Amino acid sequence: MPSEAGKLHHSVADVYCDEVERCGQKTVVRDLYRLGFDPILKAEEMPAVGAEPGPDVQTELTHLSGCDVFTLIYPIWFGTPPAMLKGYIERIFGSGVTPQNVLLRNRLGFLTAKRLLIFTTSATKDLWLDEQGQVASLRQVFDRYLAHAFGMALEKHVHFGHILPGTRARWIDQNLYDVRQEPRRVCAEVLAATRHTAPAKTVGKVLA
């Protein structure tokens, strides 16, 4: 991806985590590319009764345990999320979740009742994307499906368009200002809803 987009994703993650911690909460960041995450769903991991997660899947599940908010940060690639993120959802989010669970809304996974917040970027302008129905379609087939399949509460999808080589710093700063508002709002909602006596945890998936 363009270097500006990669830098922006990391900046979004950094700003987001800083604000979460300012709110007195904890963060867990999983940078999939830096981790070298394997996105390929193995035959033995296919959702079924008795399926055993591999060591790397179990490691991720341990990291995500106890998180209240899941934040995805990724670029839009040819109209969809990158394969790396799709693989993470298949192997980690979908671990132990069968098609019957989704169909019957039998919420058994660790994501049940958790909050989902999404930040995306693209090289094209928002106006062009809107004309193509791009972001609206993504929200329908990806965001809402995740919320439905895993029983999550969909918070918001924030998109930043026209991220190109030479993008002005002022435009980047404006995007980051918008990022700062979301963790403040979500943390306040989580604390009000759950009345935590200990810090909540927020997790971000960063694709750079």
PDB file of C-alpha atoms in Angstrom:
ATOM      1  CA  MET A   1       0.000   0.000   0.000  1.00  0.00           C
ATOM      2  CA  PRO A   2       1.193   3.620  -0.325  1.00  0.00           C
ATOM      3  CA  SER A   3       3.583   4.581   2.456  1.00  0.00           C
ATOM      4  CA  GLU A   4       1.231   7.375   3.514  1.00  0.00           C
ATOM      5  CA  ALA A   5      -1.552   4.869   4.101  1.00  0.00           C
ATOM      6  CA  GLY A   6       0.723   2.593   6.100  1.00  0.00           C
ATOM      7  CA  LYS A   7       1.899   5.492   8.229  1.00  0.00           C
ATOM      8  CA  LEU A   8      -1.676   6.643   8.736  1.00  0.00           C
ATOM      9  CA  HIS A   9      -2.774   3.206   9.944  1.00  0.00           C
ATOM     10  CA  HIS A  10      -0.038   3.169  12.555  1.00  0.00           C
ATOM     11  CA  SER A  11      -0.826   6.756  13.514  1.00  0.00           C
ATOM     12  CA  VAL A  12      -4.512   5.870  13.883  1.00  0.00           C
ATOM     13  CA  ALA A  13      -3.575   2.952  16.135  1.00  0.00           C
ATOM     14  CA  ASP A  14      -1.186   5.075  18.206  1.00  0.00           C
ATOM     15  CA  VAL A  15      -3.649   7.930  18.650  1.00  0.00           C
ATOM     16  CA  TYR A  16      -6.490   5.541  19.408  1.00  0.00           C
ATOM     17  CA  CYS A  17      -4.479   3.661  22.037  1.00  0.00           C
ATOM     18  CA  ASP A  18      -3.237   6.893  23.617  1.00  0.00           C
ATOM     19  CA  GLU A  19      -6.813   8.112  24.052  1.00  0.00           C
ATOM     20  CA  VAL A  20      -8.000   4.772  25.433  1.00  0.00           C
ATOM     21  CA  GLU A  21      -5.232   4.841  28.021  1.00  0.00           C
ATOM     22  CA  ARG A  22      -6.024   8.464  28.862  1.00  0.00           C
ATOM     23  CA  CYS A  23      -9.485   7.181  29.704  1.00  0.00           C
ATOM     24  CA  GLY A  24      -7.919   4.788  32.207  1.00  0.00           C
ATOM     25  CA  GLN A  25      -8.356   1.661  30.090  1.00  0.00           C
ATOM     26  CA  LYS A  26      -5.933  -0.921  28.719  1.00  0.00           C
ATOM     27  CA  THR A  27      -5.119  -1.697  25.101  1.00  0.00           C
ATOM     28  CA  VAL A  28      -3.971  -4.804  23.244  1.00  0.00           C
ATOM     29  CA  VAL A  29      -2.590  -4.209  19.734  1.00  0.00           C
ATOM     30  CA  ARG A  30      -2.190  -7.016  17.202  1.00  0.00           C
ATOM     31  CA  ASP A  31      -0.304  -5.826  14.117  1.00  0.00           C
ATOM     32  CA  LEU A  32      -0.945  -8.747  11.796  1.00  0.00           C
ATOM     33  CA  TYR A  33       1.803  -8.039   9.273  1.00  0.00           C
ATOM     34  CA  ARG A  34       4.475  -7.433  11.885  1.00  0.00           C
ATOM     35  CA  LEU A  35       3.376 -10.616  13.644  1.00  0.00           C
ATOM     36  CA  GLY A  36       3.633 -12.538  10.388  1.00  0.00           C
ATOM     37  CA  PHE A  37       0.180 -13.951  11.060  1.00  0.00           C
ATOM     38  CA  ASP A  38      -0.748 -16.964   8.913  1.00  0.00           C
ATOM     39  CA  PRO A  39      -4.221 -16.227   7.470  1.00  0.00           C
ATOM     40  CA  ILE A  40      -4.790 -19.686   5.974  1.00  0.00           C
ATOM     41  CA  LEU A  41      -7.585 -21.626   7.690  1.00  0.00           C
ATOM     42  CA  LYS A  42      -6.374 -25.185   8.245  1.00  0.00           C
ATOM     43  CA  ALA A  43      -8.601 -28.210   7.582  1.00  0.00           C
ATOM     44  CA  GLU A  44      -8.345 -29.286  11.223  1.00  0.00           C
ATOM     45  CA  GLU A  45      -9.486 -25.825  12.326  1.00  0.00           C
ATOM     46  CA  MET A  46     -12.696 -25.868  10.292  1.00  0.00           C
ATOM     47  CA  PRO A  47     -15.645 -25.045  12.583  1.00  0.00           C
ATOM     48  CA  ALA A  48     -16.942 -28.342  13.894  1.00  0.00           C
ATOM     49  CA  VAL A  49     -17.655 -30.005  17.193  1.00  0.00           C
ATOM     50  CA  GLY A  50     -14.350 -30.959  18.758  1.00  0.00           C
ATOM     51  CA  ALA A  51     -12.154 -28.863  16.448  1.00  0.00           C
ATOM     52  CA  GLU A  52      -8.939 -27.861  18.208  1.00  0.00           C
ATOM     53  CA  PRO A  53      -7.359 -24.427  17.646  1.00  0.00           C
ATOM     54  CA  GLY A  54      -3.695 -24.422  16.648  1.00  0.00           C
ATOM     55  CA  PRO A  55      -1.019 -22.920  18.942  1.00  0.00           C
ATOM     56  CA  ASP A  56      -1.019 -19.568  17.119  1.00  0.00           C
ATOM     57  CA  VAL A  57      -4.814 -19.375  17.305  1.00  0.00           C
ATOM     58  CA  GLN A  58      -4.735 -20.147  21.014  1.00  0.00           C
ATOM     59  CA  THR A  59      -2.118 -17.424  21.502  1.00  0.00           C
ATOM     60  CA  GLU A  60      -4.381 -14.864  19.842  1.00  0.00           C
ATOM     61  CA  LEU A  61      -7.417 -16.002  21.810  1.00  0.00           C
ATOM     62  CA  THR A  62      -5.417 -15.543  25.015  1.00  0.00           C
ATOM     63  CA  HIS A  63      -4.435 -12.007  24.002  1.00  0.00           C
ATOM     64  CA  LEU A  64      -8.048 -11.108  23.187  1.00  0.00           C
ATOM     65  CA  SER A  65      -9.550 -12.623  26.314  1.00  0.00           C
ATOM     66  CA  GLY A  66     -11.456 -10.089  28.383  1.00  0.00           C
ATOM     67  CA  CYS A  67     -11.547  -7.351  25.737  1.00  0.00           C
ATOM     68  CA  ASP A  68     -14.691  -5.225  25.664  1.00  0.00           C
ATOM     69  CA  VAL A  69     -14.102  -3.348  22.409  1.00  0.00           C
ATOM     70  CA  PHE A  70     -12.613  -4.692  19.179  1.00  0.00           C
ATOM     71  CA  THR A  71     -11.246  -2.099  16.773  1.00  0.00           C
ATOM     72  CA  LEU A  72     -10.285  -2.995  13.204  1.00  0.00           C
ATOM     73  CA  ILE A  73      -7.947  -0.678  11.285  1.00  0.00           C
ATOM     74  CA  TYR A  74      -7.373  -1.588   7.651  1.00  0.00           C
ATOM     75  CA  PRO A  75      -7.151  -0.339   4.037  1.00  0.00           C
ATOM     76  CA  ILE A  76      -9.854  -1.154   1.508  1.00  0.00           C
ATOM     77  CA  TRP A  77      -8.310  -3.362  -1.183  1.00  0.00           C
ATOM     78  CA  PHE A  78     -10.340  -3.604  -4.395  1.00  0.00           C
ATOM     79  CA  GLY A  79     -13.575  -3.137  -2.499  1.00  0.00           C
ATOM     80  CA  THR A  80     -12.924  -5.531   0.381  1.00  0.00           C
ATOM     81  CA  PRO A  81     -10.719  -5.916   3.479  1.00  0.00           C
ATOM     82  CA  PRO A  82      -7.209  -7.368   2.909  1.00  0.00           C
ATOM     83  CA  ALA A  83      -6.840 -11.148   2.849  1.00  0.00           C
ATOM     84  CA  MET A  84      -4.782 -10.951   6.046  1.00  0.00           C
ATOM     85  CA  LEU A  85      -7.725  -9.549   7.995  1.00  0.00           C
ATOM     86  CA  LYS A  86     -10.185 -11.960   6.387  1.00  0.00           C
ATOM     87  CA  GLY A  87      -7.946 -14.837   7.439  1.00  0.00           C
ATOM     88  CA  TYR A  88      -7.728 -13.485  10.985  1.00  0.00           C
ATOM     89  CA  ILE A  89     -11.505 -13.377  11.197  1.00  0.00           C
ATOM     90  CA  GLU A  90     -11.816 -16.920   9.849  1.00  0.00           C
ATOM     91  CA  ARG A  91      -9.174 -18.405  12.139  1.00  0.00           C
ATOM     92  CA  ILE A  92      -9.521 -16.290  15.313  1.00  0.00           C
ATOM     93  CA  PHE A  93     -12.944 -14.655  15.438  1.00  0.00           C
ATOM     94  CA  GLY A  94     -14.543 -17.765  13.969  1.00  0.00           C
ATOM     95  CA  SER A  95     -12.723 -20.249  16.186  1.00  0.00           C
ATOM     96  CA  GLY A  96     -15.292 -22.747  17.451  1.00  0.00           C
ATOM     97  CA  VAL A  97     -18.214 -20.984  15.753  1.00  0.00           C
ATOM     98  CA  THR A  98     -20.198 -23.266  13.423  1.00  0.00           C
ATOM     99  CA  PRO A  99     -22.613 -22.275  10.638  1.00  0.00           C
ATOM    100  CA  GLN A 100     -25.423 -23.536  12.863  1.00  0.00           C
ATOM    101  CA  ASN A 101     -24.359 -21.128  15.597  1.00  0.00           C
ATOM    102  CA  VAL A 102     -24.637 -18.252  13.131  1.00  0.00           C
ATOM    103  CA  LEU A 103     -27.943 -19.438  11.661  1.00  0.00           C
ATOM    104  CA  LEU A 104     -29.607 -20.006  15.031  1.00  0.00           C
ATOM    105  CA  ARG A 105     -27.935 -16.977  16.635  1.00  0.00           C
ATOM    106  CA  ASN A 106     -26.500 -19.312  19.237  1.00  0.00           C
ATOM    107  CA  ARG A 107     -23.906 -16.966  20.725  1.00  0.00           C
ATOM    108  CA  LEU A 108     -21.122 -19.116  22.105  1.00  0.00           C
ATOM    109  CA  GLY A 109     -17.970 -17.225  21.095  1.00  0.00           C
ATOM    110  CA  PHE A 110     -15.802 -14.782  23.049  1.00  0.00           C
ATOM    111  CA  LEU A 111     -17.096 -11.883  20.909  1.00  0.00           C
ATOM    112  CA  THR A 112     -20.690 -12.092  22.132  1.00  0.00           C
ATOM    113  CA  ALA A 113     -22.011  -8.677  23.244  1.00  0.00           C
ATOM    114  CA  LYS A 114     -18.622  -7.039  22.583  1.00  0.00           C
ATOM    115  CA  ARG A 115     -18.397  -3.732  20.704  1.00  0.00           C
ATOM    116  CA  LEU A 116     -17.022  -3.414  17.177  1.00  0.00           C
ATOM    117  CA  LEU A 117     -15.415  -0.201  15.894  1.00  0.00           C
ATOM    118  CA  ILE A 118     -13.818   0.101  12.439  1.00  0.00           C
ATOM    119  CA  PHE A 119     -11.419   2.556  10.790  1.00  0.00           C
ATOM    120  CA  THR A 120     -10.663   2.193   7.076  1.00  0.00           C
ATOM    121  CA  THR A 121      -8.655   4.072   4.452  1.00  0.00           C
ATOM    122  CA  SER A 122      -8.579   4.187   0.662  1.00  0.00           C
ATOM    123  CA  ALA A 123      -6.689   6.015  -2.081  1.00  0.00           C
ATOM    124  CA  THR A 124      -9.899   7.136  -3.802  1.00  0.00           C
ATOM    125  CA  LYS A 125     -12.087  10.050  -2.824  1.00  0.00           C
ATOM    126  CA  ASP A 126     -15.183   9.566  -0.676  1.00  0.00           C
ATOM    127  CA  LEU A 127     -17.377  11.045  -3.424  1.00  0.00           C
ATOM    128  CA  TRP A 128     -16.271   8.393  -5.928  1.00  0.00           C
ATOM    129  CA  LEU A 129     -16.696   5.622  -3.350  1.00  0.00           C
ATOM    130  CA  ASP A 130     -20.192   6.860  -2.551  1.00  0.00           C
ATOM    131  CA  GLU A 131     -21.096   6.901  -6.245  1.00  0.00           C
ATOM    132  CA  GLN A 132     -20.016   3.259  -6.481  1.00  0.00           C
ATOM    133  CA  GLY A 133     -21.810   2.357  -3.260  1.00  0.00           C
ATOM    134  CA  GLN A 134     -18.463   1.047  -2.005  1.00  0.00           C
ATOM    135  CA  VAL A 135     -18.442   1.949   1.673  1.00  0.00           C
ATOM    136  CA  ALA A 136     -22.175   1.306   2.053  1.00  0.00           C
ATOM    137  CA  SER A 137     -21.738  -2.165   0.531  1.00  0.00           C
ATOM    138  CA  LEU A 138     -18.764  -2.922   2.766  1.00  0.00           C
ATOM    139  CA  ARG A 139     -20.729  -1.935   5.836  1.00  0.00           C
ATOM    140  CA  GLN A 140     -23.539  -4.247   4.794  1.00  0.00           C
ATOM    141  CA  VAL A 141     -21.620  -7.374   3.772  1.00  0.00           C
ATOM    142  CA  PHE A 142     -18.724  -7.099   6.239  1.00  0.00           C
ATOM    143  CA  ASP A 143     -19.492  -4.896   9.258  1.00  0.00           C
ATOM    144  CA  ARG A 144     -23.089  -5.950   9.782  1.00  0.00           C
ATOM    145  CA  TYR A 145     -22.340  -9.566   9.023  1.00  0.00           C
ATOM    146  CA  LEU A 146     -19.611  -9.668  11.665  1.00  0.00           C
ATOM    147  CA  ALA A 147     -21.975  -8.119  14.182  1.00  0.00           C
ATOM    148  CA  HIS A 148     -24.666 -10.648  13.285  1.00  0.00           C
ATOM    149  CA  ALA A 149     -22.434 -13.724  13.088  1.00  0.00           C
ATOM    150  CA  PHE A 150     -20.654 -13.131  16.382  1.00  0.00           C
ATOM    151  CA  GLY A 151     -23.350 -11.309  18.320  1.00  0.00           C
ATOM    152  CA  MET A 152     -21.396  -8.054  18.505  1.00  0.00           C
ATOM    153  CA  ALA A 153     -22.678  -4.507  18.882  1.00  0.00           C
ATOM    154  CA  LEU A 154     -21.640  -2.469  15.841  1.00  0.00           C
ATOM    155  CA  GLU A 155     -20.458   0.922  17.051  1.00  0.00           C
ATOM    156  CA  LYS A 156     -19.244   2.851  14.016  1.00  0.00           C
ATOM    157  CA  HIS A 157     -17.290   2.660  10.761  1.00  0.00           C
ATOM    158  CA  VAL A 158     -15.042   5.679  10.197  1.00  0.00           C
ATOM    159  CA  HIS A 159     -13.524   5.982   6.707  1.00  0.00           C
ATOM    160  CA  PHE A 160     -10.686   8.201   5.508  1.00  0.00           C
ATOM    161  CA  GLY A 161     -10.467   8.632   1.736  1.00  0.00           C
ATOM    162  CA  HIS A 162      -7.967  10.097  -0.712  1.00  0.00           C
ATOM    163  CA  ILE A 163      -4.859   8.924   1.164  1.00  0.00           C
ATOM    164  CA  LEU A 164      -2.188   9.290  -1.519  1.00  0.00           C
ATOM    165  CA  PRO A 165       1.534  10.009  -1.834  1.00  0.00           C
ATOM    166  CA  GLY A 166       1.946  13.681  -1.009  1.00  0.00           C
ATOM    167  CA  THR A 167      -1.213  13.907   1.095  1.00  0.00           C
ATOM    168  CA  ARG A 168      -1.034  17.118   3.098  1.00  0.00           C
ATOM    169  CA  ALA A 169      -0.179  16.861   6.767  1.00  0.00           C
ATOM    170  CA  ARG A 170      -3.167  19.068   7.581  1.00  0.00           C
ATOM    171  CA  TRP A 171      -5.538  16.481   6.077  1.00  0.00           C
ATOM    172  CA  ILE A 172      -3.851  13.686   8.035  1.00  0.00           C
ATOM    173  CA  ASP A 173      -4.080  15.723  11.241  1.00  0.00           C
ATOM    174  CA  GLN A 174      -7.799  16.283  10.663  1.00  0.00           C
ATOM    175  CA  ASN A 175      -8.326  12.546  10.281  1.00  0.00           C
ATOM    176  CA  LEU A 176      -6.417  11.877  13.482  1.00  0.00           C
ATOM    177  CA  TYR A 177      -8.514  14.489  15.290  1.00  0.00           C
ATOM    178  CA  ASP A 178     -11.589  12.496  14.267  1.00  0.00           C
ATOM    179  CA  VAL A 179      -9.932   9.318  15.558  1.00  0.00           C
ATOM    180  CA  ARG A 180      -9.475  10.831  19.027  1.00  0.00           C
ATOM    181  CA  GLN A 181     -13.194  11.335  19.490  1.00  0.00           C
ATOM    182  CA  GLU A 182     -14.157   7.685  19.137  1.00  0.00           C
ATOM    183  CA  PRO A 183     -12.245   6.031  22.019  1.00  0.00           C
ATOM    184  CA  ARG A 184     -13.469   8.724  24.405  1.00  0.00           C
ATOM    185  CA  ARG A 185     -17.056   8.022  23.443  1.00  0.00           C
ATOM    186  CA  VAL A 186     -16.744   4.239  23.435  1.00  0.00           C
ATOM    187  CA  CYS A 187     -14.840   4.060  26.741  1.00  0.00           C
ATOM    188  CA  ALA A 188     -17.479   6.213  28.406  1.00  0.00           C
ATOM    189  CA  GLU A 189     -20.229   3.959  27.051  1.00  0.00           C
ATOM    190  CA  VAL A 190     -18.480   0.770  28.160  1.00  0.00           C
ATOM    191  CA  LEU A 191     -17.911   2.063  31.676  1.00  0.00           C
ATOM    192  CA  ALA A 192     -21.465   3.322  31.962  1.00  0.00           C
ATOM    193  CA  ALA A 193     -22.904   0.031  30.726  1.00  0.00           C
ATOM    194  CA  THR A 194     -20.750  -2.383  32.690  1.00  0.00           C
ATOM    195  CA  ARG A 195     -19.791  -0.354  35.788  1.00  0.00           C
ATOM    196  CA  HIS A 196     -16.266  -1.847  35.717  1.00  0.00           C
ATOM    197  CA  THR A 197     -14.285  -1.744  38.946  1.00  0.00           C
ATOM    198  CA  ALA A 198     -11.143  -2.676  36.987  1.00  0.00           C
ATOM    199  CA  PRO A 199      -9.888  -1.236  33.691  1.00  0.00           C
ATOM    200  CA  ALA A 200     -11.579  -2.506  30.571  1.00  0.00           C
ATOM    201  CA  LYS A 201      -9.535  -3.724  27.620  1.00  0.00           C
ATOM    202  CA  THR A 202      -9.685  -2.479  24.075  1.00  0.00           C
ATOM    203  CA  VAL A 203      -8.045  -4.322  21.196  1.00  0.00           C
ATOM    204  CA  GLY A 204      -6.951  -2.927  17.837  1.00  0.00           C
ATOM    205  CA  LYS A 205      -6.091  -4.898  14.704  1.00  0.00           C
ATOM    206  CA  VAL A 206      -3.574  -2.938  12.654  1.00  0.00           C
ATOM    207  CA  LEU A 207      -2.807  -3.743   9.027  1.00  0.00           C
ATOM    208  CA  ALA A 208       0.192  -1.792   7.752  1.00  0.00           C
TER     209      ALA A 208
END
